[in-house]
Each structure stands twice: as C-alpha cells, then as structure tokens.
PDB file of C-alpha atoms in Angstrom:
ATOM      1  CA  MET K  26     -19.880 -23.533   0.981  1.00 46.00           C
ATOM      2  CA  THR K  27     -16.437 -25.067   2.507  1.00 48.00           C
ATOM      3  CA  THR K  28     -16.201 -28.476   4.070  1.00 53.00           C
ATOM      4  CA  PRO K  29     -13.467 -29.672   6.009  1.00 57.00           C
ATOM      5  CA  ASP K  30     -12.489 -32.233   3.420  1.00 62.00           C
ATOM      6  CA  ASN K  31     -12.278 -29.534   0.805  1.00 66.00           C
ATOM      7  CA  PRO K  32     -10.422 -26.308   2.613  1.00 64.00           C
ATOM      8  CA  SER K  33      -9.665 -25.019  -0.892  1.00 71.00           C
ATOM      9  CA  ASP K  34     -12.980 -23.852  -0.994  1.00 76.00           C
ATOM     10  CA  VAL K  35     -12.291 -21.360   1.376  1.00 87.00           C
ATOM     11  CA  TRP K  36     -13.147 -18.074   0.229  1.00 86.00           C
ATOM     12  CA  ARG K  37      -9.614 -15.487   0.713  1.00 87.00           C
ATOM     13  CA  PRO K  38      -9.527 -11.670  -0.110  1.00 88.00           C
ATOM     14  CA  HIS K  39      -6.136 -10.127  -1.367  1.00 90.00           C
ATOM     15  CA  VAL K  40      -4.332  -9.186   1.654  1.00 95.00           C
ATOM     16  CA  THR K  41      -2.073  -5.532   0.849  1.00 95.00           C
ATOM     17  CA  VAL K  42      -0.384  -2.992   2.303  1.00 98.00           C
ATOM     18  CA  ALA K  43       0.027   0.198   1.552  1.00 98.00           C
ATOM     19  CA  CYS K  44       2.131   3.449   3.086  1.00 98.00           C
ATOM     20  CA  VAL K  45       1.252   7.443   3.496  1.00 98.00           C
ATOM     21  CA  VAL K  46       5.040   8.280   3.304  1.00 98.00           C
ATOM     22  CA  THR K  47       4.712  12.527   4.459  1.00 97.00           C
ATOM     23  CA  ASP K  48       6.951  14.884   3.549  1.00 96.00           C
ATOM     24  CA  ARG K  49       5.559  18.203   4.896  1.00 95.00           C
ATOM     25  CA  ASP K  50       2.731  18.907   2.656  1.00 96.00           C
ATOM     26  CA  ARG K  51       3.656  16.173   0.123  1.00 98.00           C
ATOM     27  CA  TYR K  52       2.720  12.537   0.025  1.00 98.00           C
ATOM     28  CA  LEU K  53       4.895   9.935  -1.837  1.00 98.00           C
ATOM     29  CA  MET K  54       2.871   8.403  -4.868  1.00 98.00           C
ATOM     30  CA  VAL K  55       3.272   5.964  -7.802  1.00 98.00           C
ATOM     31  CA  GLU K  56       2.475   6.505 -11.479  1.00 97.00           C
ATOM     32  CA  GLU K  57       1.739   3.241 -12.914  1.00 96.00           C
ATOM     33  CA  GLU K  58       0.394   1.540 -15.891  1.00 93.00           C
ATOM     34  CA  VAL K  59      -2.355  -0.584 -14.858  1.00 87.00           C
ATOM     35  CA  ASN K  60      -4.382  -2.566 -18.075  1.00 85.00           C
ATOM     36  CA  GLY K  61      -3.034  -0.227 -20.658  1.00 88.00           C
ATOM     37  CA  CYS K  62      -4.096   3.086 -18.246  1.00 91.00           C
ATOM     38  CA  VAL K  63      -2.016   5.396 -16.116  1.00 95.00           C
ATOM     39  CA  ALA K  64      -3.159   4.990 -12.414  1.00 95.00           C
ATOM     40  CA  TYR K  65      -1.943   6.886  -9.104  1.00 98.00           C
ATOM     41  CA  ASN K  66      -1.205   4.929  -6.211  1.00 97.00           C
ATOM     42  CA  GLN K  67       0.403   4.889  -2.539  1.00 97.00           C
ATOM     43  CA  PRO K  68       3.448   2.502  -2.578  1.00 98.00           C
ATOM     44  CA  ALA K  69       1.626  -0.807  -2.305  1.00 96.00           C
ATOM     45  CA  GLY K  70       1.241  -4.477  -2.985  1.00 95.00           C
ATOM     46  CA  HIS K  71       0.255  -7.691  -2.144  1.00 94.00           C
ATOM     47  CA  LEU K  72       1.843  -9.553   1.052  1.00 94.00           C
ATOM     48  CA  ASP K  73       4.024 -12.275   0.192  1.00 94.00           C
ATOM     49  CA  ASP K  74       4.283 -16.023   1.895  1.00 91.00           C
ATOM     50  CA  HIS K  75       6.046 -15.803   4.694  1.00 89.00           C
ATOM     51  CA  GLU K  76       6.391 -12.451   5.219  1.00 93.00           C
ATOM     52  CA  SER K  77       4.968  -9.862   8.062  1.00 95.00           C
ATOM     53  CA  LEU K  78       2.487  -7.007   7.281  1.00 97.00           C
ATOM     54  CA  LEU K  79       5.112  -4.735   8.147  1.00 97.00           C
ATOM     55  CA  GLN K  80       7.972  -6.378   6.190  1.00 96.00           C
ATOM     56  CA  ALA K  81       5.417  -5.869   3.265  1.00 97.00           C
ATOM     57  CA  ALA K  82       4.581  -2.603   3.566  1.00 98.00           C
ATOM     58  CA  VAL K  83       8.441  -1.729   3.748  1.00 98.00           C
ATOM     59  CA  ARG K  84       9.464  -3.813   0.998  1.00 97.00           C
ATOM     60  CA  GLU K  85       6.764  -2.382  -1.706  1.00 97.00           C
ATOM     61  CA  THR K  86       7.543   0.898  -0.716  1.00 98.00           C
ATOM     62  CA  ARG K  87      11.292   0.526  -1.791  1.00 97.00           C
ATOM     63  CA  GLU K  88      10.458  -1.714  -4.962  1.00 97.00           C
ATOM     64  CA  GLU K  89       7.776   0.686  -6.148  1.00 97.00           C
ATOM     65  CA  THR K  90       9.667   3.872  -5.159  1.00 97.00           C
ATOM     66  CA  GLY K  91      13.535   3.919  -4.320  1.00 97.00           C
ATOM     67  CA  TRP K  92      12.652   5.087  -0.983  1.00 98.00           C
ATOM     68  CA  THR K  93      13.740   3.187   2.211  1.00 98.00           C
ATOM     69  CA  VAL K  94      11.051   3.967   4.923  1.00 98.00           C
ATOM     70  CA  ALA K  95      10.446   3.658   8.449  1.00 98.00           C
ATOM     71  CA  LEU K  96       6.957   2.699   9.136  1.00 98.00           C
ATOM     72  CA  THR K  97       5.131   4.805  12.494  1.00 98.00           C
ATOM     73  CA  HIS K  98       1.559   4.009  12.651  1.00 98.00           C
ATOM     74  CA  LEU K  99      -1.050   1.717  11.300  1.00 98.00           C
ATOM     75  CA  VAL K 100      -3.357   3.852   9.517  1.00 98.00           C
ATOM     76  CA  GLY K 101      -6.394   1.586   9.076  1.00 97.00           C
ATOM     77  CA  VAL K 102      -7.464  -1.271   7.910  1.00 97.00           C
ATOM     78  CA  HIS K 103      -9.802  -1.115   4.495  1.00 96.00           C
ATOM     79  CA  GLN K 104     -11.882  -3.722   2.408  1.00 94.00           C
ATOM     80  CA  TRP K 105     -12.967  -2.980  -0.917  1.00 88.00           C
ATOM     81  CA  ARG K 106     -14.099  -4.552  -4.066  1.00 88.00           C
ATOM     82  CA  SER K 107     -11.387  -3.862  -6.796  1.00 77.00           C
ATOM     83  CA  GLN K 108     -12.812  -2.526 -10.040  1.00 75.00           C
ATOM     84  CA  GLU K 109     -10.264  -3.729 -11.978  1.00 74.00           C
ATOM     85  CA  HIS K 110     -10.691  -7.416 -11.431  1.00 72.00           C
ATOM     86  CA  GLY K 111     -13.477  -7.941  -9.289  1.00 74.00           C
ATOM     87  CA  GLU K 112     -11.772  -9.514  -6.245  1.00 85.00           C
ATOM     88  CA  VAL K 113     -12.090  -8.282  -2.623  1.00 90.00           C
ATOM     89  CA  ILE K 114      -8.929  -6.375  -1.342  1.00 87.00           C
ATOM     90  CA  VAL K 115      -8.184  -6.232   2.447  1.00 94.00           C
ATOM     91  CA  ARG K 116      -5.271  -3.457   2.868  1.00 96.00           C
ATOM     92  CA  PHE K 117      -3.722  -2.488   5.548  1.00 98.00           C
ATOM     93  CA  THR K 118      -2.249   1.356   5.329  1.00 98.00           C
ATOM     94  CA  PHE K 119       0.792   2.542   7.022  1.00 98.00           C
ATOM     95  CA  ALA K 120       2.214   6.193   8.044  1.00 98.00           C
ATOM     96  CA  ALA K 121       5.772   6.028   7.475  1.00 98.00           C
ATOM     97  CA  LYS K 122       8.550   8.623   7.255  1.00 98.00           C
ATOM     98  CA  PRO K 123      11.058   8.797   4.326  1.00 98.00           C
ATOM     99  CA  LEU K 124      14.703   7.878   5.036  1.00 98.00           C
ATOM    100  CA  ASN K 125      16.357   7.649   1.989  1.00 97.00           C
ATOM    101  CA  HIS K 126      16.249   7.107  -1.673  1.00 97.00           C
ATOM    102  CA  ASP K 127      18.191   5.289  -4.078  1.00 96.00           C
ATOM    103  CA  PRO K 128      17.568   6.731  -7.407  1.00 94.00           C
ATOM    104  CA  GLN K 129      19.696   4.262  -9.204  1.00 94.00           C
ATOM    105  CA  GLN K 130      16.922   1.720  -8.138  1.00 92.00           C
ATOM    106  CA  ALA K 131      14.941  -0.294 -10.707  1.00 92.00           C
ATOM    107  CA  LEU K 132      11.298   0.127  -9.823  1.00 93.00           C
ATOM    108  CA  ASP K 133       8.571  -3.068 -10.024  1.00 92.00           C
ATOM    109  CA  ALA K 134       7.268  -3.592 -13.979  1.00 89.00           C
ATOM    110  CA  GLY K 135       4.615  -1.083 -14.625  1.00 91.00           C
ATOM    111  CA  VAL K 136       5.629   1.837 -12.194  1.00 95.00           C
ATOM    112  CA  ARG K 137       6.515   4.770 -14.404  1.00 96.00           C
ATOM    113  CA  ARG K 138       7.878   6.664 -11.748  1.00 96.00           C
ATOM    114  CA  ALA K 139       7.464   7.834  -8.217  1.00 97.00           C
ATOM    115  CA  LEU K 140       6.307  11.765  -7.201  1.00 97.00           C
ATOM    116  CA  TRP K 141       5.424  13.552  -4.347  1.00 98.00           C
ATOM    117  CA  LEU K 142       2.318  15.385  -4.727  1.00 98.00           C
ATOM    118  CA  THR K 143       0.022  17.617  -2.481  1.00 98.00           C
ATOM    119  CA  ARG K 144      -3.616  16.395  -0.951  1.00 98.00           C
ATOM    120  CA  GLN K 145      -5.003  18.607  -3.670  1.00 98.00           C
ATOM    121  CA  GLU K 146      -3.019  17.500  -6.345  1.00 98.00           C
ATOM    122  CA  ILE K 147      -3.945  13.819  -5.536  1.00 98.00           C
ATOM    123  CA  ALA K 148      -7.801  14.798  -4.820  1.00 98.00           C
ATOM    124  CA  ALA K 149      -7.583  16.641  -8.438  1.00 98.00           C
ATOM    125  CA  LEU K 150      -6.792  12.888 -10.067  1.00 97.00           C
ATOM    126  CA  GLY K 151     -10.061  11.920  -9.453  1.00 94.00           C
ATOM    127  CA  GLY K 152     -10.812   8.724 -11.497  1.00 92.00           C
ATOM    128  CA  ARG K 153      -7.449   8.354 -12.223  1.00 95.00           C
ATOM    129  CA  LEU K 154      -6.532   7.002  -8.368  1.00 95.00           C
ATOM    130  CA  ARG K 155      -6.374   3.164  -8.360  1.00 92.00           C
ATOM    131  CA  SER K 156      -8.976   2.846  -5.681  1.00 92.00           C
ATOM    132  CA  PRO K 157     -10.835   5.183  -3.342  1.00 93.00           C
ATOM    133  CA  MET K 158      -8.232   3.938  -0.756  1.00 94.00           C
ATOM    134  CA  VAL K 159      -5.866   6.320  -1.669  1.00 96.00           C
ATOM    135  CA  LEU K 160      -7.368   9.830  -0.664  1.00 97.00           C
ATOM    136  CA  LEU K 161      -9.407   7.904   2.200  1.00 97.00           C
ATOM    137  CA  SER K 162      -6.139   6.665   4.214  1.00 97.00           C
ATOM    138  CA  ILE K 163      -4.548  10.222   3.653  1.00 98.00           C
ATOM    139  CA  ASP K 164      -7.647  11.880   4.917  1.00 98.00           C
ATOM    140  CA  GLU K 165      -7.444   9.650   7.967  1.00 98.00           C
ATOM    141  CA  TRP K 166      -3.890  10.135   8.472  1.00 97.00           C
ATOM    142  CA  LEU K 167      -4.739  14.243   8.331  1.00 98.00           C
ATOM    143  CA  ALA K 168      -7.606  13.782  10.715  1.00 98.00           C
ATOM    144  CA  GLY K 169      -4.856  12.116  13.237  1.00 98.00           C
ATOM    145  CA  GLN K 170      -5.771   8.436  12.403  1.00 97.00           C
ATOM    146  CA  ARG K 171      -2.841   6.768  13.997  1.00 97.00           C
ATOM    147  CA  LEU K 172      -2.864   3.285  15.901  1.00 97.00           C
ATOM    148  CA  PRO K 173       0.577   2.243  17.250  1.00 97.00           C
ATOM    149  CA  LEU K 174       2.395  -0.746  15.083  1.00 97.00           C
ATOM    150  CA  SER K 175       2.174  -3.261  18.335  1.00 96.00           C
ATOM    151  CA  VAL K 176      -1.247  -3.245  17.231  1.00 96.00           C
ATOM    152  CA  VAL K 177      -0.249  -5.672  14.075  1.00 95.00           C
ATOM    153  CA  THR K 178       1.589  -8.528  15.423  1.00 91.00           C
ATOM    154  CA  SER K 179       3.170 -11.308  13.407  1.00 88.00           C
ATOM    155  CA  LEU K 180       3.663 -14.670  14.279  1.00 87.00           C
ATOM    156  CA  MET K 181       5.326 -15.811  11.640  1.00 79.00           C
ATOM    157  CA  PRO K 182       9.053 -17.357  12.499  1.00 78.00           C
ATOM    158  CA  GLU K 183      12.140 -14.562  11.411  1.00 70.00           C
ATOM    159  CA  GLY K 184      13.528 -15.934   8.157  1.00 57.00           C
ATOM    160  CA  ALA K 185      11.182 -18.828   7.423  1.00 52.00           C
ATOM    161  CA  ALA K 186      11.801 -20.644   4.111  1.00 46.00           C
ATOM    162  CA  PRO K 187       8.668 -21.264   1.827  1.00 46.00           C
TER     163      PRO K 187
END
C-alpha cells in the first residue's frame, strides 16, 4: 500500500516500445541472446527518462537494427507479465516504414543480427519469440488496427537534461 509519505512504494510497470516495420510481406526482426538463449523480437526496448514514446521507438529500432524508420501509426498498447523476469510490461507498439540502413552501425549488446521475416516464418519460431506481443502486434497490424500518432502526446520539454 502506498502512502503520501513514501512515494517510492508505488508499483510501476516497465514501459517499453516496439516497432512493426514492414517491407512488402516481410517484417524487421531482431535475433538476440537473452539469458543464454536465442530469442526473436521486433525492434524494442525501454523508454528512457526525458524521452517521448515516439523518440524511444525510433531510437530503439536504430540501435537494434541499424535501420532509421519513420513512424506511421500506433498499433496497440499491450500489458503482459514477462516470463523472463516476472515484471509487468506495458508496451506501446508502433507501425513504421524503413527509410535507410547503416550496415556499419554497431548493434545493441545482446543483439546478434537484424533480419527480415514473413509472418509465417515468425509464427514458426513459436517459443523462441521473446513474448506473445510479437505475433499479436503483427496480426493487429495485418487486421488494419492503426491509430494516428496524434493519440500519443508528450508534454516533456524538448531537449530536457536529466
């Protein structure tokens, strides 16, 4: 139970972002090592302090894949308890189109490579998907679930220092 005198007792989920990046019938995926196992995910990661959700989605995609993307829509907001660490994740998933790729860019620690896969290839990965949100967000995108980016508003000051 939280008290006004002790705000650090407030429960907080992990806020993450992800991108469904499409090129015709293929989706940009990340092959990564997680706790000694190979897992597959969309480009995704945690929201940093002083960063908007939109900025985080573009940054994480670039850091994990070398691709610069333009966000087009919000696909969905998903809540899930991670099997990996037991914490609750609140994930904002965006649709994005690829703009350009820097093959020389070093990828985030743990990321083995970025690759383009079809939905069928992604589904065949089964338990190697990092979470059920991977296939869910692709299926939502395929079903036409797209909200305008204007539904995601940041009141964070531009360029605010931590």
